[in-house]
PDB file of C-alpha atoms in Angstrom:
ATOM      1  CA  UNK I 584      19.345 -10.548  27.228  1.00  0.00           C
ATOM      2  CA  UNK I 585      22.316  -8.761  28.537  1.00  0.00           C
ATOM      3  CA  UNK I 586      24.925 -10.977  26.511  1.00  0.00           C
ATOM      4  CA  UNK I 587      27.501  -9.464  24.392  1.00  0.00           C
ATOM      5  CA  UNK I 588      26.262  -8.879  20.471  1.00  0.00           C
ATOM      6  CA  UNK I 589      27.504 -11.771  18.328  1.00  0.00           C
ATOM      7  CA  UNK I 590      25.768 -11.907  14.907  1.00  0.00           C
ATOM      8  CA  UNK I 591      27.969 -13.685  12.052  1.00  0.00           C
ATOM      9  CA  UNK I 592      25.332 -14.237   9.448  1.00  0.00           C
ATOM     10  CA  UNK I 593      26.161 -15.051   4.983  1.00  0.00           C
ATOM     11  CA  UNK I 594      26.579 -11.803   4.090  1.00  0.00           C
ATOM     12  CA  UNK I 595      26.726  -9.152   7.355  1.00  0.00           C
ATOM     13  CA  UNK I 596      28.356  -9.392  10.646  1.00  0.00           C
ATOM     14  CA  UNK I 597      27.398  -7.597  13.859  1.00  0.00           C
ATOM     15  CA  UNK I 598      29.535  -7.425  16.966  1.00  0.00           C
ATOM     16  CA  UNK I 599      30.271  -4.477  18.321  1.00  0.00           C
ATOM     17  CA  UNK I 600      27.799  -2.675  20.839  1.00  0.00           C
ATOM     18  CA  UNK I 601      29.094   0.214  22.394  1.00  0.00           C
ATOM     19  CA  UNK I 602      26.856   1.663  25.546  1.00  0.00           C
ATOM     20  CA  UNK I 603      25.515   4.508  23.439  1.00  0.00           C
ATOM     21  CA  UNK I 604      23.541   2.252  20.871  1.00  0.00           C
ATOM     22  CA  UNK I 605      22.904  -0.648  23.676  1.00  0.00           C
ATOM     23  CA  UNK I 606      19.251   0.036  25.286  1.00  0.00           C
ATOM     24  CA  UNK I 607      18.076  -1.511  27.942  1.00  0.00           C
ATOM     25  CA  UNK I 608      15.849  -4.945  27.528  1.00  0.00           C
ATOM     26  CA  UNK I 609      12.367  -4.009  26.399  1.00  0.00           C
ATOM     27  CA  UNK I 610       9.063  -4.705  28.247  1.00  0.00           C
ATOM     28  CA  UNK I 611       7.954  -4.998  24.705  1.00  0.00           C
ATOM     29  CA  UNK I 612       7.690  -8.237  22.535  1.00  0.00           C
ATOM     30  CA  UNK I 613       9.860  -7.747  19.556  1.00  0.00           C
ATOM     31  CA  UNK I 614       8.806  -5.062  16.731  1.00  0.00           C
ATOM     32  CA  UNK I 615       7.247  -7.055  13.677  1.00  0.00           C
ATOM     33  CA  UNK I 616       8.341  -6.876  10.399  1.00  0.00           C
ATOM     34  CA  UNK I 617       6.522  -5.572   7.470  1.00  0.00           C
ATOM     35  CA  UNK I 618       7.858  -5.353   3.558  1.00  0.00           C
ATOM     36  CA  UNK I 619       5.948  -3.683   1.163  1.00  0.00           C
ATOM     37  CA  UNK I 620       6.076  -5.460  -2.406  1.00  0.00           C
ATOM     38  CA  UNK I 621       3.761  -4.866  -6.097  1.00  0.00           C
ATOM     39  CA  UNK I 622       5.333  -8.342  -7.590  1.00  0.00           C
ATOM     40  CA  UNK I 623       4.958 -11.577  -6.882  1.00  0.00           C
ATOM     41  CA  UNK I 624       8.223 -12.831  -5.802  1.00  0.00           C
ATOM     42  CA  UNK I 625       8.431 -10.482  -2.808  1.00  0.00           C
ATOM     43  CA  UNK I 626       4.706 -10.852  -2.007  1.00  0.00           C
ATOM     44  CA  UNK I 627       5.699 -14.430  -1.305  1.00  0.00           C
ATOM     45  CA  UNK I 628       8.659 -13.833   0.441  1.00  0.00           C
ATOM     46  CA  UNK I 629       6.536 -11.716   3.250  1.00  0.00           C
ATOM     47  CA  UNK I 630       4.201 -14.400   3.226  1.00  0.00           C
ATOM     48  CA  UNK I 631       6.906 -16.405   4.088  1.00  0.00           C
ATOM     49  CA  UNK I 632       9.254 -15.209   6.611  1.00  0.00           C
ATOM     50  CA  UNK I 633       7.125 -11.475   7.630  1.00  0.00           C
ATOM     51  CA  UNK I 634       5.049 -10.427   9.984  1.00  0.00           C
ATOM     52  CA  UNK I 635       2.940  -8.432   7.323  1.00  0.00           C
ATOM     53  CA  UNK I 636       2.893  -6.922   4.050  1.00  0.00           C
ATOM     54  CA  UNK I 637       2.066  -3.057   2.994  1.00  0.00           C
ATOM     55  CA  UNK I 638       0.309  -3.372   0.412  1.00  0.00           C
ATOM     56  CA  UNK I 639       1.691  -0.423  -2.283  1.00  0.00           C
ATOM     57  CA  UNK I 640      -0.791   1.709  -3.172  1.00  0.00           C
ATOM     58  CA  UNK I 641      -0.235   1.103  -6.748  1.00  0.00           C
ATOM     59  CA  UNK I 642      -2.420  -1.489  -5.838  1.00  0.00           C
ATOM     60  CA  UNK I 643      -6.460  -2.208  -6.704  1.00  0.00           C
ATOM     61  CA  UNK I 644      -8.899  -4.662  -4.804  1.00  0.00           C
ATOM     62  CA  UNK I 645      -8.833  -7.036  -8.072  1.00  0.00           C
ATOM     63  CA  UNK I 646      -5.324  -6.896  -7.643  1.00  0.00           C
ATOM     64  CA  UNK I 647      -4.994  -7.443  -4.333  1.00  0.00           C
ATOM     65  CA  UNK I 648      -7.478 -10.607  -3.815  1.00  0.00           C
ATOM     66  CA  UNK I 649      -6.439 -12.557  -6.918  1.00  0.00           C
ATOM     67  CA  UNK I 650      -2.710 -12.092  -7.048  1.00  0.00           C
ATOM     68  CA  UNK I 651      -1.080 -10.504  -3.333  1.00  0.00           C
ATOM     69  CA  UNK I 652      -3.586 -13.237  -1.248  1.00  0.00           C
ATOM     70  CA  UNK I 653      -2.341 -15.743  -3.515  1.00  0.00           C
ATOM     71  CA  UNK I 654       0.957 -15.266  -3.569  1.00  0.00           C
ATOM     72  CA  UNK I 655       0.821 -14.747   0.557  1.00  0.00           C
ATOM     73  CA  UNK I 656      -0.482 -17.827   0.681  1.00  0.00           C
ATOM     74  CA  UNK I 657       1.891 -20.042  -1.221  1.00  0.00           C
ATOM     75  CA  UNK I 658       5.046 -17.908   0.915  1.00  0.00           C
ATOM     76  CA  UNK I 659       3.356 -19.208   3.528  1.00  0.00           C
ATOM     77  CA  UNK I 660       2.793 -22.903   2.629  1.00  0.00           C
ATOM     78  CA  UNK I 661       6.698 -22.927   1.759  1.00  0.00           C
ATOM     79  CA  UNK I 662       7.529 -22.075   5.475  1.00  0.00           C
ATOM     80  CA  UNK I 663       4.315 -24.140   6.856  1.00  0.00           C
ATOM     81  CA  UNK I 664       2.933 -21.358   8.616  1.00  0.00           C
ATOM     82  CA  UNK I 665      -0.164 -19.623   9.363  1.00  0.00           C
ATOM     83  CA  UNK I 666      -1.567 -16.104   8.113  1.00  0.00           C
ATOM     84  CA  UNK I 667      -3.591 -15.770  10.699  1.00  0.00           C
ATOM     85  CA  UNK I 668      -1.996 -13.084  12.637  1.00  0.00           C
ATOM     86  CA  UNK I 669      -0.033 -11.685   9.481  1.00  0.00           C
ATOM     87  CA  UNK I 670      -0.847  -7.746   8.858  1.00  0.00           C
ATOM     88  CA  UNK I 671      -2.257  -6.118   5.314  1.00  0.00           C
ATOM     89  CA  UNK I 672      -2.047  -3.106   5.758  1.00  0.00           C
ATOM     90  CA  UNK I 673      -3.820  -0.638   3.179  1.00  0.00           C
ATOM     91  CA  UNK I 674      -3.800  -1.479  -0.840  1.00  0.00           C
ATOM     92  CA  UNK I 675      -4.886   1.400  -3.761  1.00  0.00           C
ATOM     93  CA  UNK I 676      -5.438   5.056  -2.767  1.00  0.00           C
ATOM     94  CA  UNK I 677      -8.236   7.048  -1.595  1.00  0.00           C
ATOM     95  CA  UNK I 678      -9.374  10.321  -2.517  1.00  0.00           C
ATOM     96  CA  UNK I 679     -11.552  11.978  -0.100  1.00  0.00           C
ATOM     97  CA  UNK I 680     -11.966  15.284   2.225  1.00  0.00           C
ATOM     98  CA  UNK I 681     -14.488  17.730   3.175  1.00  0.00           C
ATOM     99  CA  UNK I 682     -16.188  18.822   0.091  1.00  0.00           C
ATOM    100  CA  UNK I 683     -16.484  17.696  -3.225  1.00  0.00           C
ATOM    101  CA  UNK I 684     -13.765  19.889  -4.454  1.00  0.00           C
ATOM    102  CA  UNK I 685     -11.701  18.722  -1.848  1.00  0.00           C
ATOM    103  CA  UNK I 686     -12.286  15.266  -3.735  1.00  0.00           C
ATOM    104  CA  UNK I 687     -12.044  16.313  -7.256  1.00  0.00           C
ATOM    105  CA  UNK I 688      -8.612  18.174  -5.907  1.00  0.00           C
ATOM    106  CA  UNK I 689      -7.448  14.901  -4.441  1.00  0.00           C
ATOM    107  CA  UNK I 690      -8.164  12.515  -7.371  1.00  0.00           C
ATOM    108  CA  UNK I 691      -6.078  14.873  -9.502  1.00  0.00           C
ATOM    109  CA  UNK I 692      -3.239  14.605  -7.542  1.00  0.00           C
ATOM    110  CA  UNK I 693      -4.021  10.792  -7.088  1.00  0.00           C
ATOM    111  CA  UNK I 694      -4.238  10.712 -11.056  1.00  0.00           C
ATOM    112  CA  UNK I 695      -0.584  11.570 -11.027  1.00  0.00           C
ATOM    113  CA  UNK I 696       0.722   9.292  -8.531  1.00  0.00           C
ATOM    114  CA  UNK I 697      -0.782   6.920 -10.679  1.00  0.00           C
ATOM    115  CA  UNK I 698       0.993   8.069 -13.866  1.00  0.00           C
ATOM    116  CA  UNK I 699       4.123   8.140 -12.019  1.00  0.00           C
ATOM    117  CA  UNK I 700       3.860   4.479 -10.840  1.00  0.00           C
ATOM    118  CA  UNK I 701       2.584   3.452 -13.690  1.00  0.00           C
ATOM    119  CA  UNK I 702       5.680   4.819 -16.193  1.00  0.00           C
ATOM    120  CA  UNK I 703       7.763   1.674 -14.325  1.00  0.00           C
ATOM    121  CA  UNK I 704       8.146  -1.117 -16.104  1.00  0.00           C
ATOM    122  CA  UNK I 705       8.715  -3.599 -13.184  1.00  0.00           C
ATOM    123  CA  UNK I 706       4.833  -2.305 -11.955  1.00  0.00           C
ATOM    124  CA  UNK I 707       3.529  -3.416 -14.857  1.00  0.00           C
ATOM    125  CA  UNK I 708       1.799  -6.775 -13.486  1.00  0.00           C
ATOM    126  CA  UNK I 709      -0.339  -4.947 -11.736  1.00  0.00           C
ATOM    127  CA  UNK I 710      -1.943  -2.437 -15.039  1.00  0.00           C
ATOM    128  CA  UNK I 711      -1.539  -5.971 -17.051  1.00  0.00           C
ATOM    129  CA  UNK I 712      -4.018  -7.962 -14.662  1.00  0.00           C
ATOM    130  CA  UNK I 713      -6.530  -5.512 -15.734  1.00  0.00           C
ATOM    131  CA  UNK I 714      -5.506  -4.900 -19.341  1.00  0.00           C
ATOM    132  CA  UNK I 715      -4.279  -1.612 -18.778  1.00  0.00           C
ATOM    133  CA  UNK I 716      -0.419  -2.406 -19.592  1.00  0.00           C
ATOM    134  CA  UNK I 717      -0.763  -0.094 -23.474  1.00  0.00           C
ATOM    135  CA  UNK I 718      -0.312   3.527 -20.695  1.00  0.00           C
ATOM    136  CA  UNK I 719       3.159   2.167 -19.706  1.00  0.00           C
ATOM    137  CA  UNK I 720       4.813   2.943 -23.235  1.00  0.00           C
ATOM    138  CA  UNK I 721       2.871   6.231 -23.201  1.00  0.00           C
ATOM    139  CA  UNK I 722       4.128   7.255 -20.454  1.00  0.00           C
ATOM    140  CA  UNK I 723       7.444   6.406 -20.691  1.00  0.00           C
ATOM    141  CA  UNK I 724       7.455   8.346 -24.036  1.00  0.00           C
ATOM    142  CA  UNK I 725       5.929  11.538 -21.922  1.00  0.00           C
ATOM    143  CA  UNK I 726       8.849  11.081 -19.701  1.00  0.00           C
ATOM    144  CA  UNK I 727      11.374  10.908 -22.530  1.00  0.00           C
ATOM    145  CA  UNK I 728       9.942  14.404 -24.063  1.00  0.00           C
ATOM    146  CA  UNK I 729      10.636  15.466 -20.179  1.00  0.00           C
ATOM    147  CA  UNK I 730       6.680  16.131 -20.170  1.00  0.00           C
ATOM    148  CA  UNK I 731       6.476  15.343 -16.865  1.00  0.00           C
ATOM    149  CA  UNK I 732       3.283  17.650 -15.879  1.00  0.00           C
ATOM    150  CA  UNK I 733       1.432  15.819 -19.049  1.00  0.00           C
ATOM    151  CA  UNK I 734       1.739  12.259 -17.640  1.00  0.00           C
ATOM    152  CA  UNK I 735      -1.733  12.505 -15.867  1.00  0.00           C
ATOM    153  CA  UNK I 736      -3.293  13.078 -19.570  1.00  0.00           C
ATOM    154  CA  UNK I 737      -2.242   9.443 -20.197  1.00  0.00           C
ATOM    155  CA  UNK I 738      -4.462   8.019 -16.964  1.00  0.00           C
ATOM    156  CA  UNK I 739      -8.042   7.809 -18.043  1.00  0.00           C
ATOM    157  CA  UNK I 740     -10.977   7.908 -15.521  1.00  0.00           C
ATOM    158  CA  UNK I 741     -11.056   4.371 -15.447  1.00  0.00           C
ATOM    159  CA  UNK I 742      -7.639   3.241 -14.389  1.00  0.00           C
ATOM    160  CA  UNK I 743      -8.183   6.209 -12.285  1.00  0.00           C
ATOM    161  CA  UNK I 744     -11.191   4.745 -10.552  1.00  0.00           C
ATOM    162  CA  UNK I 745     -10.148   1.029 -10.479  1.00  0.00           C
ATOM    163  CA  UNK I 746      -6.773   2.264  -7.937  1.00  0.00           C
ATOM    164  CA  UNK I 747      -8.788   5.143  -6.281  1.00  0.00           C
ATOM    165  CA  UNK I 748     -12.263   4.906  -4.116  1.00  0.00           C
ATOM    166  CA  UNK I 749     -13.574   8.377  -3.769  1.00  0.00           C
ATOM    167  CA  UNK I 750     -16.514   9.906  -1.600  1.00  0.00           C
ATOM    168  CA  UNK I 751     -16.258  13.142   0.883  1.00  0.00           C
ATOM    169  CA  UNK I 752     -15.950  12.012   4.639  1.00  0.00           C
ATOM    170  CA  UNK I 753     -19.853  11.398   4.310  1.00  0.00           C
ATOM    171  CA  UNK I 754     -20.096   8.986   1.482  1.00  0.00           C
ATOM    172  CA  UNK I 755     -16.379   7.385   1.944  1.00  0.00           C
ATOM    173  CA  UNK I 756     -16.952   4.565   4.207  1.00  0.00           C
ATOM    174  CA  UNK I 757     -19.829   3.588   1.976  1.00  0.00           C
ATOM    175  CA  UNK I 758     -17.550   3.271  -1.175  1.00  0.00           C
ATOM    176  CA  UNK I 759     -14.779   1.702   0.452  1.00  0.00           C
ATOM    177  CA  UNK I 760     -17.116  -0.960   2.185  1.00  0.00           C
ATOM    178  CA  UNK I 761     -17.694  -2.715  -0.955  1.00  0.00           C
ATOM    179  CA  UNK I 762     -14.368  -2.772  -2.416  1.00  0.00           C
ATOM    180  CA  UNK I 763     -11.387  -3.406   0.824  1.00  0.00           C
ATOM    181  CA  UNK I 764     -14.319  -4.863   3.408  1.00  0.00           C
ATOM    182  CA  UNK I 765     -12.784  -8.198   4.117  1.00  0.00           C
ATOM    183  CA  UNK I 766      -9.647  -7.690   2.279  1.00  0.00           C
ATOM    184  CA  UNK I 767      -7.327  -6.457   4.261  1.00  0.00           C
ATOM    185  CA  UNK I 768      -6.510  -5.775   7.966  1.00  0.00           C
ATOM    186  CA  UNK I 769      -6.021  -2.295   8.433  1.00  0.00           C
ATOM    187  CA  UNK I 770      -6.401   0.862   5.634  1.00  0.00           C
ATOM    188  CA  UNK I 771      -4.405   3.595   5.218  1.00  0.00           C
ATOM    189  CA  UNK I 772      -6.671   6.804   5.591  1.00  0.00           C
ATOM    190  CA  UNK I 773      -5.559  10.393   4.832  1.00  0.00           C
ATOM    191  CA  UNK I 774      -4.941  13.102   8.014  1.00  0.00           C
ATOM    192  CA  UNK I 775      -7.514  15.937   7.734  1.00  0.00           C
ATOM    193  CA  UNK I 776      -6.072  19.252   6.475  1.00  0.00           C
ATOM    194  CA  UNK I 777      -6.167  20.287  10.431  1.00  0.00           C
ATOM    195  CA  UNK I 778      -4.777  17.749  12.459  1.00  0.00           C
ATOM    196  CA  UNK I 779      -5.215  19.903  15.720  1.00  0.00           C
ATOM    197  CA  UNK I 780      -8.829  20.536  14.712  1.00  0.00           C
ATOM    198  CA  UNK I 781     -10.369  17.922  12.464  1.00  0.00           C
ATOM    199  CA  UNK I 782     -13.845  18.171  11.387  1.00  0.00           C
ATOM    200  CA  UNK I 783     -16.472  16.158  13.007  1.00  0.00           C
ATOM    201  CA  UNK I 784     -17.260  14.763  10.153  1.00  0.00           C
ATOM    202  CA  UNK I 785     -13.568  13.254   9.460  1.00  0.00           C
ATOM    203  CA  UNK I 786     -13.712  11.192  12.369  1.00  0.00           C
ATOM    204  CA  UNK I 787     -17.337   9.844  11.831  1.00  0.00           C
ATOM    205  CA  UNK I 788     -15.672   8.548   8.705  1.00  0.00           C
ATOM    206  CA  UNK I 789     -12.737   6.472  11.154  1.00  0.00           C
ATOM    207  CA  UNK I 790     -15.350   5.617  13.365  1.00  0.00           C
ATOM    208  CA  UNK I 791     -17.133   4.002  10.084  1.00  0.00           C
ATOM    209  CA  UNK I 792     -13.839   2.470   8.953  1.00  0.00           C
ATOM    210  CA  UNK I 793     -13.276   0.605  12.404  1.00  0.00           C
ATOM    211  CA  UNK I 794     -16.856  -1.001  11.747  1.00  0.00           C
ATOM    212  CA  UNK I 795     -15.643  -2.658   8.485  1.00  0.00           C
ATOM    213  CA  UNK I 796     -15.669  -6.365   8.871  1.00  0.00           C
ATOM    214  CA  UNK I 797     -12.269  -7.420   9.097  1.00  0.00           C
ATOM    215  CA  UNK I 798     -10.873  -9.441   6.628  1.00  0.00           C
ATOM    216  CA  UNK I 799     -12.039 -13.301   5.222  1.00  0.00           C
ATOM    217  CA  UNK I 800      -8.836 -14.980   4.248  1.00  0.00           C
TER     218      UNK I 800
END
């Protein structure tokens, strides 16, 4: 508004704004504030104070439905606000590509990422929600022995499939629909191998995702 910067908060104060870092007034609305969260406290915080939640890849559709949404509603209720304009972005991993070989490779990359996250104690609630908590100490034992390359061996296909939705560009929308449709607002989808010249099947998959039903919550 053209007034001098004068923010004095409980933890920080901002009173100096040099011309170099002072942009002119924006014609656009203030940017939305999203945070990422896994555990219920931070999810409630998003529902209470934020404009959106970036669901961590280490999540499952069941965890999003059973834990994330109730926690968001609890936070929103505390603040007396609606979640109608709240954005929930992404859930889990998606392994896709032009061929079955591409999908298989992507799945193994995801298996490693799951193992990496599952070794973190603070992410245990996601594993516990599915009864998979026993893989955490197994992974921590491997890390203690510096056997990082062996981490994926502790993640069985059941766990991989719980976190990861798999399929070629021709089939991925049909795989996503029963698990994510009506649950979130925006699906995180990988870029094609050649972004400058994407396969027509990739565009078809994106169009299929655009046609999925929005969230019911």
